[in-house]
Structure formats: C-alpha cells, structure tokens
PDB file of C-alpha atoms in Angstrom:
ATOM      1  CA  GLU A   1       0.000   0.000   0.000  1.00  0.00           C
ATOM      2  CA  THR A   2       1.267   3.455  -0.917  1.00  0.00           C
ATOM      3  CA  VAL A   3       1.437   5.963   1.929  1.00  0.00           C
ATOM      4  CA  LEU A   4       1.115   9.669   1.147  1.00  0.00           C
ATOM      5  CA  THR A   5       2.743  12.071   3.596  1.00  0.00           C
ATOM      6  CA  GLN A   6       1.768  15.723   3.399  1.00  0.00           C
ATOM      7  CA  SER A   7       3.790  18.573   4.849  1.00  0.00           C
ATOM      8  CA  PRO A   8       3.506  20.766   6.674  1.00  0.00           C
ATOM      9  CA  ALA A   9       0.472  19.722   8.705  1.00  0.00           C
ATOM     10  CA  THR A  10      -0.439  23.399   9.131  1.00  0.00           C
ATOM     11  CA  LEU A  11       0.703  26.357   7.082  1.00  0.00           C
ATOM     12  CA  SER A  12       0.074  29.886   8.365  1.00  0.00           C
ATOM     13  CA  MET A  13       0.180  32.518   5.662  1.00  0.00           C
ATOM     14  CA  SER A  14      -1.252  35.878   4.684  1.00  0.00           C
ATOM     15  CA  PRO A  15      -3.382  36.797   1.663  1.00  0.00           C
ATOM     16  CA  GLY A  16      -1.234  37.680  -1.308  1.00  0.00           C
ATOM     17  CA  GLU A  17       1.588  35.349  -0.303  1.00  0.00           C
ATOM     18  CA  ARG A  18       2.736  32.297  -2.234  1.00  0.00           C
ATOM     19  CA  ALA A  19       1.909  28.934  -0.657  1.00  0.00           C
ATOM     20  CA  THR A  20       3.761  25.700  -1.304  1.00  0.00           C
ATOM     21  CA  LEU A  21       2.306  22.401  -0.086  1.00  0.00           C
ATOM     22  CA  SER A  22       4.121  19.086  -0.319  1.00  0.00           C
ATOM     23  CA  CYS A  23       2.986  15.490  -0.814  1.00  0.00           C
ATOM     24  CA  ARG A  24       5.464  12.636  -0.702  1.00  0.00           C
ATOM     25  CA  ALA A  25       4.620   9.053  -1.724  1.00  0.00           C
ATOM     26  CA  SER A  26       6.223   5.982  -0.156  1.00  0.00           C
ATOM     27  CA  GLN A  27       6.688   4.529  -3.636  1.00  0.00           C
ATOM     28  CA  SER A  28       6.405   5.888  -7.133  1.00  0.00           C
ATOM     29  CA  VAL A  29       2.901   6.850  -8.247  1.00  0.00           C
ATOM     30  CA  ARG A  30       4.217   8.102 -11.602  1.00  0.00           C
ATOM     31  CA  SER A  31       2.087  11.191 -12.336  1.00  0.00           C
ATOM     32  CA  TYR A  32      -1.150   9.762 -10.976  1.00  0.00           C
ATOM     33  CA  LEU A  33      -1.596  12.263  -8.181  1.00  0.00           C
ATOM     34  CA  ALA A  34      -4.535  14.550  -7.499  1.00  0.00           C
ATOM     35  CA  TRP A  35      -5.071  17.480  -5.148  1.00  0.00           C
ATOM     36  CA  TYR A  36      -8.344  18.465  -3.463  1.00  0.00           C
ATOM     37  CA  GLN A  37      -9.469  21.462  -1.469  1.00  0.00           C
ATOM     38  CA  GLN A  38     -11.910  21.038   1.404  1.00  0.00           C
ATOM     39  CA  LYS A  39     -13.640  23.835   3.272  1.00  0.00           C
ATOM     40  CA  PRO A  40     -15.519  23.292   6.558  1.00  0.00           C
ATOM     41  CA  GLY A  41     -18.810  21.509   6.066  1.00  0.00           C
ATOM     42  CA  GLN A  42     -18.148  20.895   2.380  1.00  0.00           C
ATOM     43  CA  ALA A  43     -17.069  17.966   0.261  1.00  0.00           C
ATOM     44  CA  PRO A  44     -13.570  17.945  -1.202  1.00  0.00           C
ATOM     45  CA  ARG A  45     -13.235  19.706  -4.551  1.00  0.00           C
ATOM     46  CA  LEU A  46     -10.875  18.459  -7.240  1.00  0.00           C
ATOM     47  CA  LEU A  47      -8.179  21.036  -7.984  1.00  0.00           C
ATOM     48  CA  ILE A  48      -5.395  19.220  -9.830  1.00  0.00           C
ATOM     49  CA  TYR A  49      -5.252  15.817 -11.517  1.00  0.00           C
ATOM     50  CA  ASP A  50      -2.387  13.837 -13.005  1.00  0.00           C
ATOM     51  CA  ALA A  51       0.005  15.965 -10.943  1.00  0.00           C
ATOM     52  CA  SER A  52      -0.187  19.142 -12.985  1.00  0.00           C
ATOM     53  CA  ASN A  53      -3.546  19.507 -14.765  1.00  0.00           C
ATOM     54  CA  ARG A  54      -6.056  21.975 -13.378  1.00  0.00           C
ATOM     55  CA  ALA A  55      -9.606  20.706 -13.103  1.00  0.00           C
ATOM     56  CA  THR A  56     -12.416  22.557 -14.815  1.00  0.00           C
ATOM     57  CA  GLY A  57     -13.034  25.993 -13.348  1.00  0.00           C
ATOM     58  CA  ILE A  58      -9.964  26.042 -11.114  1.00  0.00           C
ATOM     59  CA  PRO A  59      -8.173  29.415 -11.102  1.00  0.00           C
ATOM     60  CA  ALA A  60      -4.760  29.696 -12.682  1.00  0.00           C
ATOM     61  CA  ARG A  61      -3.165  30.642  -9.351  1.00  0.00           C
ATOM     62  CA  PHE A  62      -3.329  26.929  -8.467  1.00  0.00           C
ATOM     63  CA  SER A  63      -0.606  24.786 -10.006  1.00  0.00           C
ATOM     64  CA  GLY A  64       0.756  21.328  -9.422  1.00  0.00           C
ATOM     65  CA  SER A  65       4.097  19.762 -10.177  1.00  0.00           C
ATOM     66  CA  GLY A  66       6.127  16.637  -9.560  1.00  0.00           C
ATOM     67  CA  SER A  67       6.291  12.991 -10.511  1.00  0.00           C
ATOM     68  CA  GLY A  68       7.365   9.731  -8.969  1.00  0.00           C
ATOM     69  CA  THR A  69       7.370  10.313  -5.224  1.00  0.00           C
ATOM     70  CA  ASP A  70       7.527  14.085  -4.709  1.00  0.00           C
ATOM     71  CA  PHE A  71       4.723  16.479  -5.543  1.00  0.00           C
ATOM     72  CA  THR A  72       3.939  20.116  -4.887  1.00  0.00           C
ATOM     73  CA  LEU A  73       0.792  22.207  -4.944  1.00  0.00           C
ATOM     74  CA  THR A  74       1.502  25.902  -5.342  1.00  0.00           C
ATOM     75  CA  ILE A  75      -0.927  28.761  -4.853  1.00  0.00           C
ATOM     76  CA  SER A  76       0.763  31.759  -6.399  1.00  0.00           C
ATOM     77  CA  SER A  77      -1.045  34.532  -4.547  1.00  0.00           C
ATOM     78  CA  LEU A  78      -3.408  33.554  -1.756  1.00  0.00           C
ATOM     79  CA  GLU A  79      -6.964  34.781  -1.879  1.00  0.00           C
ATOM     80  CA  PRO A  80      -9.145  34.809   1.270  1.00  0.00           C
ATOM     81  CA  GLU A  81     -11.210  31.902  -0.093  1.00  0.00           C
ATOM     82  CA  ASP A  82      -8.104  29.689  -0.445  1.00  0.00           C
ATOM     83  CA  PHE A  83      -7.765  29.083   3.295  1.00  0.00           C
ATOM     84  CA  ALA A  84      -8.889  25.488   3.667  1.00  0.00           C
ATOM     85  CA  VAL A  85      -7.551  21.947   4.047  1.00  0.00           C
ATOM     86  CA  TYR A  86      -5.761  20.395   1.072  1.00  0.00           C
ATOM     87  CA  TYR A  87      -5.451  16.667   0.406  1.00  0.00           C
ATOM     88  CA  CYS A  88      -3.408  14.709  -2.089  1.00  0.00           C
ATOM     89  CA  GLN A  89      -4.649  11.361  -3.447  1.00  0.00           C
ATOM     90  CA  GLU A  90      -3.254   8.547  -5.587  1.00  0.00           C
ATOM     91  CA  ARG A  91      -4.306   5.307  -7.202  1.00  0.00           C
ATOM     92  CA  SER A  92      -1.068   3.584  -8.143  1.00  0.00           C
ATOM     93  CA  ASN A  93      -2.089   0.174  -6.816  1.00  0.00           C
ATOM     94  CA  TRP A  94      -5.357  -0.340  -8.636  1.00  0.00           C
ATOM     95  CA  PRO A  95      -8.050  -0.555  -7.367  1.00  0.00           C
ATOM     96  CA  LEU A  96      -6.839   0.937  -4.106  1.00  0.00           C
ATOM     97  CA  TYR A  97      -7.037   4.687  -3.551  1.00  0.00           C
ATOM     98  CA  THR A  98      -5.171   6.461  -0.777  1.00  0.00           C
ATOM     99  CA  PHE A  99      -5.256  10.009   0.551  1.00  0.00           C
ATOM    100  CA  GLY A 100      -2.705  12.057   2.415  1.00  0.00           C
ATOM    101  CA  GLN A 101      -3.543  13.245   5.912  1.00  0.00           C
ATOM    102  CA  GLY A 102      -4.045  16.829   4.749  1.00  0.00           C
ATOM    103  CA  THR A 103      -2.441  20.243   5.116  1.00  0.00           C
ATOM    104  CA  LYS A 104      -4.438  22.975   6.797  1.00  0.00           C
ATOM    105  CA  LEU A 105      -3.775  26.374   5.231  1.00  0.00           C
ATOM    106  CA  GLU A 106      -4.705  29.008   7.787  1.00  0.00           C
ATOM    107  CA  ILE A 107      -4.652  32.772   7.877  1.00  0.00           C
ATOM    108  CA  LYS A 108      -1.668  34.212   9.708  1.00  0.00           C
TER     109      LYS A 108
ATOM    110  CA  GLN B   1     -23.595  18.761 -14.572  1.00  0.00           C
ATOM    111  CA  VAL B   2     -23.433  15.526 -12.627  1.00  0.00           C
ATOM    112  CA  GLN B   3     -24.784  15.695  -9.105  1.00  0.00           C
ATOM    113  CA  LEU B   4     -24.662  13.095  -6.355  1.00  0.00           C
ATOM    114  CA  LEU B   5     -26.781  13.060  -3.232  1.00  0.00           C
ATOM    115  CA  GLU B   6     -26.406  10.763  -0.250  1.00  0.00           C
ATOM    116  CA  SER B   7     -29.378   9.652   1.816  1.00  0.00           C
ATOM    117  CA  GLY B   8     -29.958   7.383   4.782  1.00  0.00           C
ATOM    118  CA  PRO B   9     -30.221   7.275   8.561  1.00  0.00           C
ATOM    119  CA  GLY B  10     -28.006   9.649  10.489  1.00  0.00           C
ATOM    120  CA  LEU B  11     -27.972   7.424  13.571  1.00  0.00           C
ATOM    121  CA  VAL B  12     -27.151   3.729  13.707  1.00  0.00           C
ATOM    122  CA  LYS B  13     -26.880   1.523  16.791  1.00  0.00           C
ATOM    123  CA  PRO B  14     -23.677  -0.410  17.500  1.00  0.00           C
ATOM    124  CA  SER B  15     -23.536  -3.886  15.921  1.00  0.00           C
ATOM    125  CA  GLN B  16     -26.198  -2.931  13.362  1.00  0.00           C
ATOM    126  CA  THR B  17     -25.798  -2.298   9.636  1.00  0.00           C
ATOM    127  CA  LEU B  18     -25.231   1.173   8.218  1.00  0.00           C
ATOM    128  CA  SER B  19     -27.118   1.677   4.942  1.00  0.00           C
ATOM    129  CA  LEU B  20     -26.725   4.640   2.613  1.00  0.00           C
ATOM    130  CA  THR B  21     -27.875   5.386  -0.917  1.00  0.00           C
ATOM    131  CA  CYS B  22     -26.379   7.759  -3.465  1.00  0.00           C
ATOM    132  CA  THR B  23     -28.682   9.144  -6.150  1.00  0.00           C
ATOM    133  CA  VAL B  24     -26.988  10.347  -9.317  1.00  0.00           C
ATOM    134  CA  SER B  25     -28.497  13.035 -11.525  1.00  0.00           C
ATOM    135  CA  GLY B  26     -27.250  14.744 -14.661  1.00  0.00           C
ATOM    136  CA  GLY B  27     -25.743  11.539 -15.992  1.00  0.00           C
ATOM    137  CA  SER B  28     -26.492   7.842 -16.240  1.00  0.00           C
ATOM    138  CA  ILE B  29     -24.683   5.256 -14.154  1.00  0.00           C
ATOM    139  CA  SER B  30     -25.287   2.830 -17.035  1.00  0.00           C
ATOM    140  CA  SER B  31     -23.301   4.900 -19.509  1.00  0.00           C
ATOM    141  CA  GLY B  32     -20.120   3.253 -18.293  1.00  0.00           C
ATOM    142  CA  GLY B  33     -16.642   4.651 -17.923  1.00  0.00           C
ATOM    143  CA  TYR B  34     -16.961   5.473 -14.247  1.00  0.00           C
ATOM    144  CA  TYR B  35     -16.500   3.874 -10.855  1.00  0.00           C
ATOM    145  CA  TRP B  36     -19.171   4.897  -8.359  1.00  0.00           C
ATOM    146  CA  THR B  37     -17.440   5.298  -5.055  1.00  0.00           C
ATOM    147  CA  TRP B  38     -17.941   5.586  -1.315  1.00  0.00           C
ATOM    148  CA  ILE B  39     -15.438   7.543   0.771  1.00  0.00           C
ATOM    149  CA  ARG B  40     -15.638   8.443   4.439  1.00  0.00           C
ATOM    150  CA  GLN B  41     -14.091  11.045   6.704  1.00  0.00           C
ATOM    151  CA  LEU B  42     -13.726  10.249  10.375  1.00  0.00           C
ATOM    152  CA  PRO B  43     -14.278  13.219  12.729  1.00  0.00           C
ATOM    153  CA  GLY B  44     -11.391  15.647  12.446  1.00  0.00           C
ATOM    154  CA  LYS B  45      -9.487  13.181  10.289  1.00  0.00           C
ATOM    155  CA  GLY B  46      -8.578  12.568   6.699  1.00  0.00           C
ATOM    156  CA  LEU B  47     -10.329  10.694   3.934  1.00  0.00           C
ATOM    157  CA  GLU B  48     -10.672   6.922   3.578  1.00  0.00           C
ATOM    158  CA  TRP B  49     -11.709   5.136   0.395  1.00  0.00           C
ATOM    159  CA  ILE B  50     -14.321   2.473   1.161  1.00  0.00           C
ATOM    160  CA  GLY B  51     -14.984   0.952  -2.229  1.00  0.00           C
ATOM    161  CA  ASN B  52     -16.200   1.251  -5.821  1.00  0.00           C
ATOM    162  CA  ILE B  53     -18.809  -0.270  -8.070  1.00  0.00           C
ATOM    163  CA  TYR B  54     -19.064  -0.314 -11.835  1.00  0.00           C
ATOM    164  CA  TYR B  55     -22.466  -0.204 -13.515  1.00  0.00           C
ATOM    165  CA  SER B  56     -22.109  -3.906 -14.351  1.00  0.00           C
ATOM    166  CA  GLY B  57     -21.948  -4.686 -10.641  1.00  0.00           C
ATOM    167  CA  SER B  58     -18.204  -5.311 -10.351  1.00  0.00           C
ATOM    168  CA  THR B  59     -17.020  -4.169  -6.949  1.00  0.00           C
ATOM    169  CA  TYR B  60     -13.706  -3.267  -5.336  1.00  0.00           C
ATOM    170  CA  TYR B  61     -13.296  -2.768  -1.611  1.00  0.00           C
ATOM    171  CA  ASN B  62     -10.724  -1.392   0.782  1.00  0.00           C
ATOM    172  CA  PRO B  63      -9.093  -4.484   2.335  1.00  0.00           C
ATOM    173  CA  SER B  64      -9.392  -2.926   5.784  1.00  0.00           C
ATOM    174  CA  LEU B  65     -13.203  -2.878   5.494  1.00  0.00           C
ATOM    175  CA  LYS B  66     -13.822  -5.635   2.982  1.00  0.00           C
ATOM    176  CA  SER B  67     -15.276  -8.149   5.434  1.00  0.00           C
ATOM    177  CA  ARG B  68     -18.044  -5.698   6.431  1.00  0.00           C
ATOM    178  CA  VAL B  69     -18.786  -3.779   3.211  1.00  0.00           C
ATOM    179  CA  THR B  70     -21.257  -4.372   0.416  1.00  0.00           C
ATOM    180  CA  ILE B  71     -21.779  -1.903  -2.418  1.00  0.00           C
ATOM    181  CA  SER B  72     -24.594  -2.449  -4.887  1.00  0.00           C
ATOM    182  CA  VAL B  73     -26.050  -0.601  -7.868  1.00  0.00           C
ATOM    183  CA  ASP B  74     -29.587  -0.071  -9.140  1.00  0.00           C
ATOM    184  CA  THR B  75     -29.282   1.273 -12.667  1.00  0.00           C
ATOM    185  CA  SER B  76     -33.058   1.590 -13.052  1.00  0.00           C
ATOM    186  CA  LYS B  77     -33.068   4.177 -10.277  1.00  0.00           C
ATOM    187  CA  ASN B  78     -29.634   5.609 -11.127  1.00  0.00           C
ATOM    188  CA  GLN B  79     -28.524   4.850  -7.593  1.00  0.00           C
ATOM    189  CA  PHE B  80     -25.815   2.937  -5.796  1.00  0.00           C
ATOM    190  CA  SER B  81     -25.743   1.907  -2.179  1.00  0.00           C
ATOM    191  CA  LEU B  82     -23.440   1.138   0.722  1.00  0.00           C
ATOM    192  CA  LYS B  83     -23.964  -1.349   3.510  1.00  0.00           C
ATOM    193  CA  LEU B  84     -21.488  -1.542   6.385  1.00  0.00           C
ATOM    194  CA  SER B  85     -22.211  -4.266   8.905  1.00  0.00           C
ATOM    195  CA  SER B  86     -21.344  -4.692  12.576  1.00  0.00           C
ATOM    196  CA  VAL B  87     -20.698  -1.001  13.079  1.00  0.00           C
ATOM    197  CA  THR B  88     -19.006   0.477  16.121  1.00  0.00           C
ATOM    198  CA  ALA B  89     -18.390   4.026  17.298  1.00  0.00           C
ATOM    199  CA  ALA B  90     -15.228   3.968  15.184  1.00  0.00           C
ATOM    200  CA  ASP B  91     -17.443   3.991  12.080  1.00  0.00           C
ATOM    201  CA  THR B  92     -18.915   7.378  13.000  1.00  0.00           C
ATOM    202  CA  ALA B  93     -17.992   9.576  10.040  1.00  0.00           C
ATOM    203  CA  VAL B  94     -19.170  11.736   7.204  1.00  0.00           C
ATOM    204  CA  TYR B  95     -19.853   9.435   4.282  1.00  0.00           C
ATOM    205  CA  TYR B  96     -19.419  10.744   0.752  1.00  0.00           C
ATOM    206  CA  CYS B  97     -20.344   9.249  -2.575  1.00  0.00           C
ATOM    207  CA  ALA B  98     -18.204  10.266  -5.509  1.00  0.00           C
ATOM    208  CA  ARG B  99     -17.473   9.521  -9.154  1.00  0.00           C
ATOM    209  CA  GLY B 100     -14.172   8.056 -10.202  1.00  0.00           C
ATOM    210  CA  GLY B 101     -13.148   6.968 -13.659  1.00  0.00           C
ATOM    211  CA  THR B 102     -12.043   3.756 -15.290  1.00  0.00           C
ATOM    212  CA  THR B 103      -9.368   5.605 -17.239  1.00  0.00           C
ATOM    213  CA  VAL B 104      -8.583   8.267 -14.672  1.00  0.00           C
ATOM    214  CA  THR B 105      -7.331   8.014 -11.109  1.00  0.00           C
ATOM    215  CA  TYR B 106      -9.201  10.797  -9.351  1.00  0.00           C
ATOM    216  CA  PHE B 107     -12.715  11.769  -8.208  1.00  0.00           C
ATOM    217  CA  ASP B 108     -14.286  14.602 -10.139  1.00  0.00           C
ATOM    218  CA  TYR B 109     -17.768  14.803  -8.619  1.00  0.00           C
ATOM    219  CA  TRP B 110     -18.705  14.396  -4.967  1.00  0.00           C
ATOM    220  CA  GLY B 111     -21.904  14.357  -2.983  1.00  0.00           C
ATOM    221  CA  GLN B 112     -22.339  16.821  -0.139  1.00  0.00           C
ATOM    222  CA  GLY B 113     -21.722  14.113   2.427  1.00  0.00           C
ATOM    223  CA  THR B 114     -23.895  12.747   5.206  1.00  0.00           C
ATOM    224  CA  LEU B 115     -22.939  12.350   8.848  1.00  0.00           C
ATOM    225  CA  VAL B 116     -23.605   8.934  10.303  1.00  0.00           C
ATOM    226  CA  THR B 117     -23.259   8.571  14.050  1.00  0.00           C
ATOM    227  CA  VAL B 118     -22.985   5.154  15.667  1.00  0.00           C
ATOM    228  CA  SER B 119     -24.445   5.322  19.134  1.00  0.00           C
ATOM    229  CA  SER B 120     -26.925   3.492  21.312  1.00  0.00           C
TER     230      SER B 120
END
C-alpha cells in the first residue's frame, strides 16, 4: 500500500503570499496524483489531476508539479477563499485509492 | 452537470448495519466509464476510500473494510448503495459518494456528504 505524507500539517500565511504544499509518496505513483481542497462543512473539490492539470473551473493561481514520489501544490497569490484543508490522493495500486492526511492552510 | 446526493439514517446503533444510498443526476450510471465510489471522513481526520462499483456490478473494496462492506447498484433508479455491517463508534464519520473513472485516477464529482453517528 502506498502511503502519502503531506507537509507541513499546518501552514500559516497571509493573503497575497505564495503557498507551497508538499505530498510525498512511499513509492512511485508516476504522475497519478490529485489534489483536493476542502472547506468546513463541504465535500472535497478536485483542484489538480495527473500531478499538474487543473480541473475545470480552477483558477490559474493553483498549479501542481512533480512525478514519482515528490509532488507540490503551489498557490501563487493567496486569496481569502483559499484558506482550507488540502489533500493529495493517488491510485497507483489499482483498485486501491489512498489520501494524504491533509495540510491545513490558515490565515496568519 | 453531474450531481450526487447521499441519503440514509443519520444514527445507527452499535452492531447494526449502516445503509446509505447515493442518487446520481445529470448523468447515467449505465453509460459506463466510471467507478461509483464511497469515501468516508472520520471526525477531524482525513479521507478513507471504502470501495467502488461499476455499472455492471463489479465491486472493489478497501481491504481494511472488505469483510463488512457491500456496495450495490440499481441502474433503473440511477442509484448505488453502501452497507457496512457490525458497526461500532469507530465507524462514526461523514460518508461521501463520488465519481471516479475507469481511465482516470481521481474523483471529479462528490456528494455533499452525510454524517452517520454510531451510538446506542
């Protein structure tokens, strides 16, 4: 089973700053990594799929990079609505899906 | 626009069976190409994949829950369902249904989620 480790657990930043979130896999997942945003009381929303592709309707300030075991989600300039919890997810060992434990992005 | 909506009891007694249904609108389960999925989120915790079903009835379960999980599909109603047996307080969670893909590795549409509490 692939384990996804997200860091940091909590990231305190201010609007307008650049945020960098990390997801590390215990074994290669090639480029099959997705990122989700979850706000309180809401379902997760797909942001990025296949490591670097933005989902429909996702603003350009969100970008993803990486392959193999190391992945990054970057938010170029934080907007107030971006403060949320972010999860990475993979499916390298079909049909099993795993999620990271999440990074909480909070307002500093 | 595909929409998913979970329904079912919000309170289940320990040792009983949790039963939830997901109704899909804006698209047909029978069209193929998708895995219809259940995911849960324990209180204050991350996300756990429970299992998938294809419209044909093929199922795939998380090994950690496999002995207690049954997922079924009713294409005539455009619904799929989850049954989790012998529940304990540790099964208290928000349960989501979602759409995955046979050729993709992510979930693009999610239901709003429903909280199920296991308590006597």
